[in-house]
Coordinates of N, CA and C in Angstrom, one line a residue:
M1 N -62.9 -36.6 39.9 CA -63.5 -37.1 39.1 C -65.0 -36.6 39.4
E2 N -65.5 -36.1 40.4 CA -66.6 -36.0 40.4 C -66.6 -34.2 39.8
P3 N -66.0 -33.1 40.1 CA -66.1 -32.1 38.5 C -66.5 -32.5 36.8
T4 N -66.1 -33.4 36.5 CA -66.4 -33.9 34.7 C -67.2 -34.4 35.2
T5 N -68.2 -35.4 36.3 CA -69.3 -36.3 36.7 C -70.4 -35.0 36.6
D6 N -70.5 -34.3 37.3 CA -71.1 -32.8 37.4 C -71.2 -32.5 36.2
R7 N -70.0 -32.7 35.1 CA -70.3 -31.3 33.4 C -71.1 -32.2 33.5
L8 N -71.0 -33.2 32.8 CA -71.7 -34.2 32.2 C -73.1 -34.7 32.1
K9 N -73.5 -35.0 33.3 CA -74.6 -34.6 33.7 C -75.7 -33.2 33.0
T10 N -74.7 -32.1 33.2 CA -75.8 -30.8 33.1 C -76.2 -30.2 31.9
P11 N -75.0 -30.6 30.8 CA -75.5 -30.7 29.1 C -76.2 -32.0 29.1
R12 N -76.0 -33.0 29.5 CA -76.9 -33.8 29.4 C -79.0 -33.6 29.3
A13 N -78.8 -32.8 30.6 CA -80.4 -32.0 31.1 C -80.6 -31.7 30.8
A14 N -80.0 -30.4 29.9 CA -79.6 -29.4 29.7 C -80.7 -29.9 28.1
G15 N -80.0 -30.8 26.5 CA -80.0 -31.7 25.3 C -81.3 -32.1 25.6
M16 N -82.0 -32.8 26.8 CA -82.8 -33.0 27.1 C -84.3 -31.9 27.0
A17 N -83.9 -30.7 27.8 CA -84.3 -29.9 27.4 C -84.7 -29.3 26.6
G18 N -83.9 -29.7 25.3 CA -83.8 -29.1 24.1 C -85.3 -29.5 23.6
V19 N -84.4 -31.1 23.7 CA -85.8 -32.2 22.9 C -87.0 -31.5 23.6
A20 N -87.5 -31.1 24.3 CA -88.4 -31.0 25.8 C -88.8 -29.4 24.1
F21 N -87.9 -28.6 24.4 CA -88.5 -27.2 23.9 C -88.6 -26.8 22.2
A22 N -88.2 -28.4 21.4 CA -88.7 -28.4 19.8 C -90.0 -29.2 19.8
L23 N -90.1 -30.2 20.4 CA -91.1 -30.6 20.8 C -92.7 -29.1 21.4
L24 N -92.3 -28.6 22.4 CA -93.1 -27.5 22.8 C -93.6 -27.1 21.2
L25 N -92.5 -26.6 21.4 CA -92.6 -24.8 19.6 C -93.1 -25.5 19.1
G26 N -93.5 -26.7 18.4 CA -93.4 -27.5 17.3 C -94.8 -27.2 17.3
A27 N -95.8 -27.8 19.3 CA -97.0 -28.3 19.0 C -97.7 -26.8 18.9
A28 N -97.0 -25.9 19.8 CA -97.5 -24.8 20.6 C -97.2 -23.7 18.5
I29 N -97.0 -24.1 18.0 CA -97.0 -23.3 16.4 C -98.1 -23.9 15.7
V30 N -98.6 -25.7 15.8 CA -99.1 -25.7 14.6 C -100.6 -25.3 15.6
L31 N -100.7 -25.9 16.6 CA -101.9 -25.3 17.5 C -102.7 -24.1 17.3
M32 N -101.8 -23.0 17.0 CA -102.0 -21.3 16.1 C -102.2 -21.1 15.6
R33 N -102.2 -21.8 14.7 CA -102.3 -22.3 13.1 C -102.9 -22.1 12.8
I34 N -103.5 -23.3 12.7 CA -104.9 -24.4 12.7 C -105.6 -23.7 13.2
S35 N -106.0 -23.0 14.4 CA -106.8 -21.7 15.2 C -106.7 -20.2 15.2
I36 N -106.3 -19.6 14.8 CA -106.2 -18.7 13.9 C -106.0 -18.1 12.8
P37 N -106.9 -17.4 11.9 CA -106.9 -17.7 10.8 C -105.5 -16.5 10.5
G38 N -105.5 -17.2 9.6 CA -104.2 -15.6 9.1 C -104.4 -14.8 8.0
D39 N -105.4 -15.6 6.8 CA -105.7 -14.0 6.2 C -107.5 -13.7 6.5
A40 N -107.6 -12.4 5.8 CA -108.9 -11.9 6.1 C -110.2 -12.6 5.1
A41 N -109.8 -13.4 4.7 CA -111.0 -13.6 4.6 C -111.6 -15.0 5.2
D42 N -111.1 -15.6 6.2 CA -111.6 -16.1 7.5 C -111.8 -15.6 8.9
A43 N -112.0 -15.3 8.3 CA -111.5 -14.0 10.5 C -112.3 -14.6 11.6
T44 N -113.2 -15.3 11.7 CA -113.4 -15.6 13.3 C -113.3 -17.3 13.7
I45 N -112.2 -17.5 14.8 CA -112.4 -18.7 15.3 C -113.6 -19.6 15.7
D46 N -112.9 -21.0 14.8 CA -114.1 -22.0 14.9 C -114.3 -22.1 16.8
Q47 N -115.5 -21.3 17.6 CA -115.0 -22.2 18.7 C -114.9 -23.8 19.1
D48 N -114.9 -24.5 18.1 CA -113.9 -26.0 18.5 C -112.8 -25.8 18.3
R49 N -112.4 -25.0 18.5 CA -110.3 -24.8 18.3 C -110.0 -23.7 19.1
R50 N -111.2 -23.6 20.0 CA -110.9 -22.2 20.8 C -109.7 -22.6 21.9
W51 N -110.3 -24.2 22.1 CA -109.1 -25.0 23.1 C -107.8 -24.7 22.5
A52 N -107.9 -25.2 21.3 CA -106.1 -25.6 20.5 C -105.4 -23.8 21.2
V53 N -105.9 -23.2 21.1 CA -105.3 -21.7 21.4 C -104.8 -21.5 22.9
Q54 N -106.2 -21.5 23.0 CA -105.3 -21.6 25.3 C -104.7 -23.2 25.5
L55 N -104.6 -23.4 25.1 CA -103.5 -25.1 24.8 C -102.2 -24.6 24.5
A56 N -101.6 -23.9 23.7 CA -101.0 -23.5 23.2 C -100.8 -21.8 23.8
L57 N -101.2 -21.2 24.1 CA -101.0 -19.9 25.6 C -100.5 -21.1 26.6
Q58 N -101.0 -22.1 27.0 CA -100.6 -22.4 28.2 C -98.9 -22.7 28.1
I59 N -98.6 -23.3 26.6 CA -97.4 -23.9 26.1 C -96.3 -23.7 26.5
V60 N -96.7 -22.0 25.2 CA -94.9 -21.6 25.2 C -94.6 -21.0 26.4
P61 N -94.7 -20.9 27.2 CA -94.3 -20.2 28.8 C -93.7 -21.2 28.2
F62 N -93.5 -22.9 29.0 CA -92.4 -23.8 29.2 C -91.5 -23.7 28.0
A63 N -92.5 -23.5 26.6 CA -90.7 -23.5 25.4 C -89.9 -22.7 26.3
G64 N -91.1 -21.7 26.2 CA -89.9 -20.2 26.6 C -88.1 -20.3 27.9
I65 N -89.2 -20.9 28.8 CA -87.9 -22.1 29.7 C -87.6 -22.2 28.8
F66 N -87.6 -23.5 28.5 CA -86.8 -25.2 28.1 C -86.0 -24.4 27.2
F67 N -85.6 -23.6 26.4 CA -85.6 -22.7 25.3 C -83.6 -22.6 25.5
L68 N -84.7 -21.9 27.1 CA -82.6 -21.1 27.6 C -82.0 -22.4 28.2
W69 N -83.1 -23.6 28.8 CA -81.8 -24.8 29.2 C -80.5 -24.9 27.7
F70 N -81.8 -25.2 27.0 CA -81.0 -26.0 25.2 C -79.7 -24.3 24.9
M71 N -80.5 -23.4 25.7 CA -79.3 -22.9 25.3 C -77.9 -22.6 25.7
G72 N -78.0 -23.0 27.2 CA -77.1 -23.7 27.8 C -76.7 -25.0 27.6
A73 N -77.0 -26.2 27.3 CA -76.4 -26.7 26.7 C -75.5 -26.5 25.2
L74 N -76.0 -25.5 24.2 CA -75.6 -25.3 23.5 C -74.4 -24.8 23.6
R75 N -74.4 -23.6 24.4 CA -72.9 -23.2 25.0 C -71.3 -24.1 26.0
A76 N -72.1 -25.1 26.1 CA -71.7 -26.1 27.5 C -71.3 -26.9 25.9
H77 N -71.8 -27.5 25.4 CA -71.5 -27.8 24.7 C -70.2 -27.4 23.8
T78 N -69.6 -26.6 23.5 CA -68.7 -25.6 22.6 C -67.3 -25.3 23.3
G79 N -67.9 -25.1 25.3 CA -66.5 -24.4 26.1 C -66.8 -23.5 25.3
A80 N -65.7 -23.6 26.6 CA -64.9 -22.1 26.2 C -64.2 -21.1 25.6
A81 N -64.1 -21.6 24.9 CA -63.2 -21.2 23.5 C -64.3 -20.5 22.7
E82 N -65.0 -20.3 22.6 CA -65.4 -19.9 21.6 C -65.7 -18.3 21.5
D83 N -65.8 -17.8 20.5 CA -65.6 -16.6 19.9 C -66.4 -15.3 20.3
R84 N -66.6 -14.1 21.2 CA -67.0 -13.5 22.2 C -67.4 -12.4 21.5
F85 N -67.4 -11.8 19.9 CA -68.5 -11.6 18.7 C -70.0 -12.2 18.7
I86 N -69.5 -13.9 17.9 CA -70.5 -14.2 17.8 C -70.7 -15.4 19.0
A87 N -70.3 -15.1 20.1 CA -71.3 -15.3 21.7 C -72.0 -14.1 22.2
T88 N -72.1 -13.7 21.5 CA -72.6 -12.0 22.1 C -73.5 -12.1 20.9
V89 N -74.2 -12.8 19.7 CA -75.1 -12.4 19.1 C -75.7 -13.6 18.6
F90 N -75.7 -14.3 19.5 CA -75.3 -16.4 20.4 C -76.8 -15.5 21.1
L91 N -75.8 -14.9 21.6 CA -77.3 -15.2 23.2 C -78.3 -13.0 23.0
G92 N -77.8 -12.5 22.4 CA -79.1 -11.4 22.1 C -79.5 -11.6 21.3
S93 N -79.6 -13.3 20.2 CA -80.1 -13.3 19.5 C -81.3 -14.1 19.9
G94 N -81.1 -15.3 20.8 CA -82.0 -16.2 21.6 C -82.8 -15.5 23.2
F95 N -82.3 -13.6 23.1 CA -83.4 -13.6 23.9 C -84.0 -13.4 24.0
V96 N -84.0 -12.5 22.5 CA -84.7 -11.7 22.1 C -86.2 -11.9 21.0
F97 N -85.7 -13.6 20.5 CA -86.0 -14.6 20.4 C -87.5 -14.8 21.4
V98 N -86.6 -15.7 22.0 CA -87.5 -15.8 23.8 C -89.1 -14.5 24.2
A99 N -88.2 -13.3 24.5 CA -89.5 -11.8 23.8 C -90.3 -11.8 23.2
T100 N -89.4 -11.7 21.7 CA -90.5 -11.8 21.1 C -91.9 -13.1 20.8
L101 N -91.5 -14.1 21.4 CA -92.3 -15.0 21.1 C -93.5 -14.5 22.2
F102 N -93.2 -15.1 23.9 CA -94.0 -14.6 24.0 C -94.9 -13.0 23.8
A103 N -94.5 -11.9 23.9 CA -95.4 -11.0 23.0 C -95.9 -11.3 21.9
A104 N -95.8 -12.7 20.9 CA -96.6 -12.8 20.0 C -98.3 -14.1 20.9
A105 N -97.5 -15.1 22.0 CA -98.3 -15.7 22.0 C -99.3 -14.1 23.5
A106 N -99.0 -13.4 22.9 CA -100.0 -12.5 23.9 C -100.2 -11.9 23.6
A107 N -100.1 -12.0 22.3 CA -101.5 -11.2 21.0 C -101.9 -12.0 20.4
A108 N -101.8 -13.6 20.7 CA -103.0 -14.1 20.4 C -104.2 -14.1 21.0
G109 N -104.0 -13.9 22.5 CA -104.8 -13.9 23.3 C -105.4 -13.4 23.9
T110 N -105.1 -12.2 23.4 CA -105.8 -11.0 23.1 C -107.1 -11.1 21.9
V111 N -106.6 -11.5 20.6 CA -107.7 -12.7 19.7 C -108.0 -13.3 19.8
L112 N -107.7 -14.2 21.1 CA -109.1 -14.8 22.2 C -110.1 -14.7 22.2
N113 N -109.6 -13.9 23.2 CA -111.2 -13.1 23.6 C -112.4 -12.6 22.4
E114 N -112.0 -11.8 21.3 CA -112.7 -11.7 20.1 C -113.5 -12.2 19.4
E115 N -114.5 -12.2 19.2 CA -115.3 -13.7 18.7 C -115.6 -13.0 17.8
T116 N -115.4 -11.6 16.8 CA -114.6 -11.6 15.8 C -113.3 -10.9 15.4
P117 N -111.6 -11.8 15.5 CA -110.4 -11.1 15.4 C -110.5 -10.0 14.3
S118 N -110.1 -8.6 15.3 CA -109.5 -7.8 13.9 C -108.7 -8.1 13.2
D119 N -108.9 -7.5 11.9 CA -107.5 -7.0 11.1 C -106.0 -7.0 11.9
F120 N -106.1 -6.5 13.2 CA -104.7 -5.3 13.3 C -104.8 -6.4 14.1
G121 N -104.9 -7.4 15.0 CA -104.9 -8.6 16.3 C -103.5 -9.6 15.5
R122 N -104.3 -10.0 14.9 CA -104.4 -11.0 13.8 C -102.7 -11.1 13.0
H123 N -102.6 -9.9 12.5 CA -102.4 -9.0 12.1 C -100.8 -9.6 12.6
Y124 N -101.1 -9.4 14.0 CA -99.7 -8.4 15.4 C -99.1 -10.2 15.4
A125 N -99.9 -10.6 15.9 CA -99.9 -11.9 16.2 C -99.2 -12.2 14.9
Y126 N -99.3 -12.7 13.8 CA -98.4 -13.8 12.8 C -97.3 -11.9 12.8
T127 N -97.2 -11.3 12.7 CA -96.0 -10.4 12.7 C -94.6 -10.5 13.2
L128 N -95.0 -10.5 15.0 CA -94.5 -10.7 16.2 C -93.7 -12.4 15.6
L129 N -94.7 -13.1 15.6 CA -94.1 -14.5 15.6 C -93.3 -15.7 14.9
A130 N -94.9 -14.9 13.1 CA -93.7 -14.9 12.1 C -92.4 -14.6 11.3
T131 N -92.4 -13.0 11.4 CA -91.3 -11.9 11.2 C -90.5 -11.6 11.6
Y132 N -90.8 -11.3 13.5 CA -89.9 -11.3 14.0 C -89.2 -12.3 14.7
A133 N -89.8 -13.0 15.7 CA -89.3 -14.1 15.9 C -88.8 -15.0 15.8
M134 N -89.5 -15.3 13.9 CA -88.3 -16.3 13.5 C -87.0 -16.1 12.7
R135 N -86.7 -14.6 12.4 CA -86.2 -13.7 12.4 C -84.8 -14.0 13.5
M136 N -85.7 -13.5 14.7 CA -84.2 -13.7 15.2 C -83.9 -15.2 15.9
A137 N -84.5 -16.4 15.6 CA -84.2 -17.4 15.7 C -83.4 -18.1 14.7
A138 N -83.3 -17.5 12.9 CA -82.6 -17.3 11.9 C -81.6 -17.2 12.6
V139 N -80.9 -16.2 13.3 CA -79.7 -15.3 13.5 C -79.0 -16.4 14.4
F140 N -79.9 -17.0 15.4 CA -79.5 -17.5 16.8 C -79.2 -19.1 16.1
V141 N -80.1 -19.4 14.8 CA -79.4 -20.4 14.1 C -77.8 -20.5 14.0
L142 N -77.6 -19.2 12.9 CA -77.0 -18.9 12.1 C -76.1 -18.8 12.8
A143 N -75.3 -17.7 14.1 CA -74.7 -17.9 15.3 C -73.9 -19.0 15.5
T144 N -75.1 -20.4 16.0 CA -74.6 -21.3 16.5 C -74.1 -22.2 15.9
S145 N -74.4 -22.5 13.8 CA -73.6 -23.1 12.8 C -72.7 -22.5 13.1
M146 N -72.1 -21.1 13.2 CA -71.3 -19.8 12.6 C -69.7 -21.4 14.4
I147 N -70.9 -20.5 15.2 CA -69.8 -21.3 15.9 C -69.5 -23.2 16.8
G148 N -70.1 -23.2 16.1 CA -70.1 -25.1 15.7 C -68.7 -25.2 14.3
R149 N -69.3 -25.0 13.7 CA -68.2 -25.0 12.6 C -66.9 -24.3 12.5
T150 N -67.0 -23.1 13.3 CA -65.7 -22.6 13.5 C -64.8 -23.3 14.3
L151 N -65.3 -23.5 15.6 CA -64.8 -24.9 17.0 C -64.9 -26.4 16.3
G152 N -65.2 -26.6 15.8 CA -65.4 -28.6 15.3 C -65.7 -29.1 15.8
V153 N -67.2 -28.4 17.1 CA -67.8 -29.0 17.9 C -69.3 -30.1 16.8
F154 N -69.2 -29.2 15.9 CA -70.1 -30.3 15.2 C -69.8 -30.5 13.7
P155 N -70.3 -31.8 13.0 CA -69.3 -31.9 11.7 C -70.2 -31.2 10.7
R156 N -69.5 -30.8 10.0 CA -70.1 -30.4 9.1 C -71.4 -30.5 8.0
P157 N -72.1 -31.8 8.6 CA -73.5 -32.0 7.4 C -73.9 -31.2 8.7
L158 N -73.9 -31.2 9.9 CA -75.1 -30.3 10.8 C -74.8 -29.2 11.3
A159 N -73.6 -28.5 10.0 CA -73.0 -26.9 10.6 C -73.9 -25.9 8.7
L160 N -73.9 -27.2 7.7 CA -74.4 -26.8 6.4 C -75.9 -26.6 7.1
L161 N -76.3 -27.7 7.5 CA -77.7 -27.9 8.0 C -77.9 -26.4 8.8
G162 N -77.9 -26.3 9.3 CA -77.9 -25.6 10.6 C -78.2 -23.8 10.1
T163 N -76.9 -23.0 8.8 CA -76.7 -22.2 7.7 C -78.4 -22.8 7.2
L164 N -78.5 -23.2 6.3 CA -79.7 -24.2 5.5 C -80.1 -23.1 6.3
V165 N -81.2 -23.7 7.3 CA -81.6 -23.9 7.9 C -82.1 -21.4 8.4
G166 N -81.2 -21.0 8.8 CA -81.4 -19.7 8.8 C -81.0 -19.3 8.0
L167 N -80.5 -19.5 6.8 CA -80.9 -18.8 5.2 C -82.1 -18.9 5.2
V168 N -82.9 -20.0 5.0 CA -84.4 -19.6 4.8 C -85.5 -19.8 5.7
L169 N -85.5 -19.6 7.1 CA -85.7 -18.9 8.0 C -85.6 -16.7 7.4
I170 N -84.3 -16.6 7.4 CA -84.2 -15.2 7.6 C -84.5 -14.7 5.4
V171 N -84.8 -14.9 5.5 CA -85.4 -15.2 4.0 C -87.0 -15.0 3.1
V172 N -87.2 -16.1 3.2 CA -89.1 -16.2 3.4 C -89.2 -15.7 4.1
G173 N -88.8 -15.7 5.9 CA -90.2 -15.1 7.0 C -91.4 -15.8 7.2
S174 N -92.3 -14.8 7.2 CA -93.8 -15.1 7.2 C -94.3 -15.1 5.5
G175 N -93.3 -14.9 4.7 CA -93.5 -15.6 3.6 C -95.0 -17.0 3.0
V176 N -94.2 -18.1 3.5 CA -94.1 -19.0 3.2 C -95.0 -19.4 4.5
P177 N -96.2 -20.2 4.7 CA -97.1 -20.2 6.0 C -96.1 -21.7 6.2
W178 N -96.0 -22.0 7.8 CA -95.5 -23.4 8.8 C -93.9 -23.5 8.5
S179 N -93.1 -22.1 7.9 CA -91.2 -22.4 8.0 C -91.7 -22.1 9.3
E180 N -92.0 -21.6 9.9 CA -91.9 -21.9 11.1 C -91.3 -23.2 12.6
L181 N -92.0 -24.2 11.2 CA -91.7 -25.1 11.6 C -90.3 -26.3 11.7
L182 N -89.1 -25.2 11.3 CA -88.2 -25.2 10.8 C -86.9 -25.4 11.8
F183 N -87.3 -24.7 12.5 CA -86.9 -23.8 13.6 C -87.0 -25.2 15.2
P184 N -87.8 -25.1 15.5 CA -88.1 -26.5 16.3 C -87.3 -28.2 15.5
A185 N -87.3 -28.4 14.1 CA -86.6 -29.1 13.7 C -85.1 -29.3 14.4
W186 N -84.3 -27.6 13.8 CA -83.5 -27.7 14.4 C -83.1 -28.2 15.5
A187 N -83.7 -27.1 16.3 CA -83.5 -28.2 17.3 C -83.5 -29.1 18.1
L188 N -84.4 -29.7 17.9 CA -84.6 -31.4 18.0 C -83.1 -31.8 18.0
V189 N -83.0 -32.2 15.9 CA -81.9 -32.8 15.5 C -80.8 -32.3 16.3
I190 N -80.7 -31.2 16.9 CA -79.4 -29.8 17.5 C -79.1 -30.8 18.1
S191 N -79.8 -30.7 19.6 CA -80.6 -31.3 20.9 C -80.5 -33.5 21.2
L192 N -80.8 -34.0 19.8 CA -80.4 -35.3 20.0 C -79.0 -35.9 19.6
Y193 N -78.3 -34.9 18.8 CA -76.6 -35.1 18.4 C -76.1 -34.9 19.6
I194 N -76.4 -33.6 20.9 CA -76.0 -32.9 22.6 C -76.1 -35.2 22.9
L195 N -76.6 -34.7 22.9 CA -76.9 -36.0 23.6 C -76.0 -36.7 23.1
R196 N -76.5 -37.7 22.3 CA -75.5 -38.5 21.8 C -74.0 -38.6 22.0
V197 N -73.8 -37.3 21.4 CA -72.3 -37.4 22.4 C -71.9 -37.1 23.4
R198 N -73.1 -36.7 24.1 CA -72.8 -36.6 25.7 C -72.5 -38.3 26.8
R199 N -74.1 -39.5 26.1 CA -73.6 -40.1 26.0 C -72.3 -41.3 25.8
T200 N -71.7 -40.7 23.8 CA -70.6 -42.1 24.0 C -69.3 -40.8 25.1
A201 N -69.6 -39.8 25.5 CA -68.4 -39.8 26.1 C -68.8 -40.2 27.7
A202 N -69.8 -39.8 27.9 CA -70.0 -40.5 29.5 C -68.4 -42.0 29.5
P203 N -68.9 -42.7 29.2 CA -68.5 -43.7 29.4 C -67.1 -44.4 29.4
T204 N -66.3 -43.1 28.7 CA -65.3 -43.1 28.8 C -64.2 -41.3 29.8
G205 N -65.4 -40.7 29.8 CA -64.8 -40.0 31.4 C -64.4 -38.5 30.2
G206 N -64.5 -38.3 29.5 CA -64.3 -37.1 28.8 C -66.2 -36.5 28.8
S207 N -64.6 -34.7 28.4 CA -65.6 -34.5 29.0 C -66.1 -32.9 27.4
G208 N -65.6 -33.4 27.2 CA -65.2 -32.3 25.9 C -66.3 -32.8 24.3
P209 N -65.9 -31.2 23.3 CA -67.1 -32.5 21.9 C -66.0 -33.5 21.5
P210 N -66.6 -34.1 21.0 CA -65.7 -35.3 19.7 C -65.0 -34.1 18.7

């Protein structure tokens, strides 16, 4: 029974990492939104808020690391029956999201070093985060929801929620400020669900999803 125990512990730890990812990414998005102006009318960074940008830049790498563990939790939860095509989209969008997230953080770092942020640097940082990173996140959410719905490892309301979040992110993009928070909110819900399922399965010795 030792392999079963190990199989349960790893997804549970990864599910906790998913919770950490959601909280860290949400915090980083809030800090960057309140610190770096998104419009040309307010092109300066308040000196009292520079600490917020610095903190966000410190948080982002850890959010990316925890996201990789979150991806592992999702794959462990769906099991070996996942479709290879959808799994490829799932993995590809996840990796591109992390890379784009890091690029957005690097762009925000260049803005931090400027007394008066240039329009190019400010818009570049926001475009990477709100347009490219979030649209990759949308593809990731849609692929995850499709896998969960097809294999029956997610309840129908959870799969429908993921589809709705993915569609909103991919359609809205950067058009609605703060819409980026939908992604960490969805990740938090999914992670809590995985943790609950694993906690329920542990006493009975089950290793698969319900």
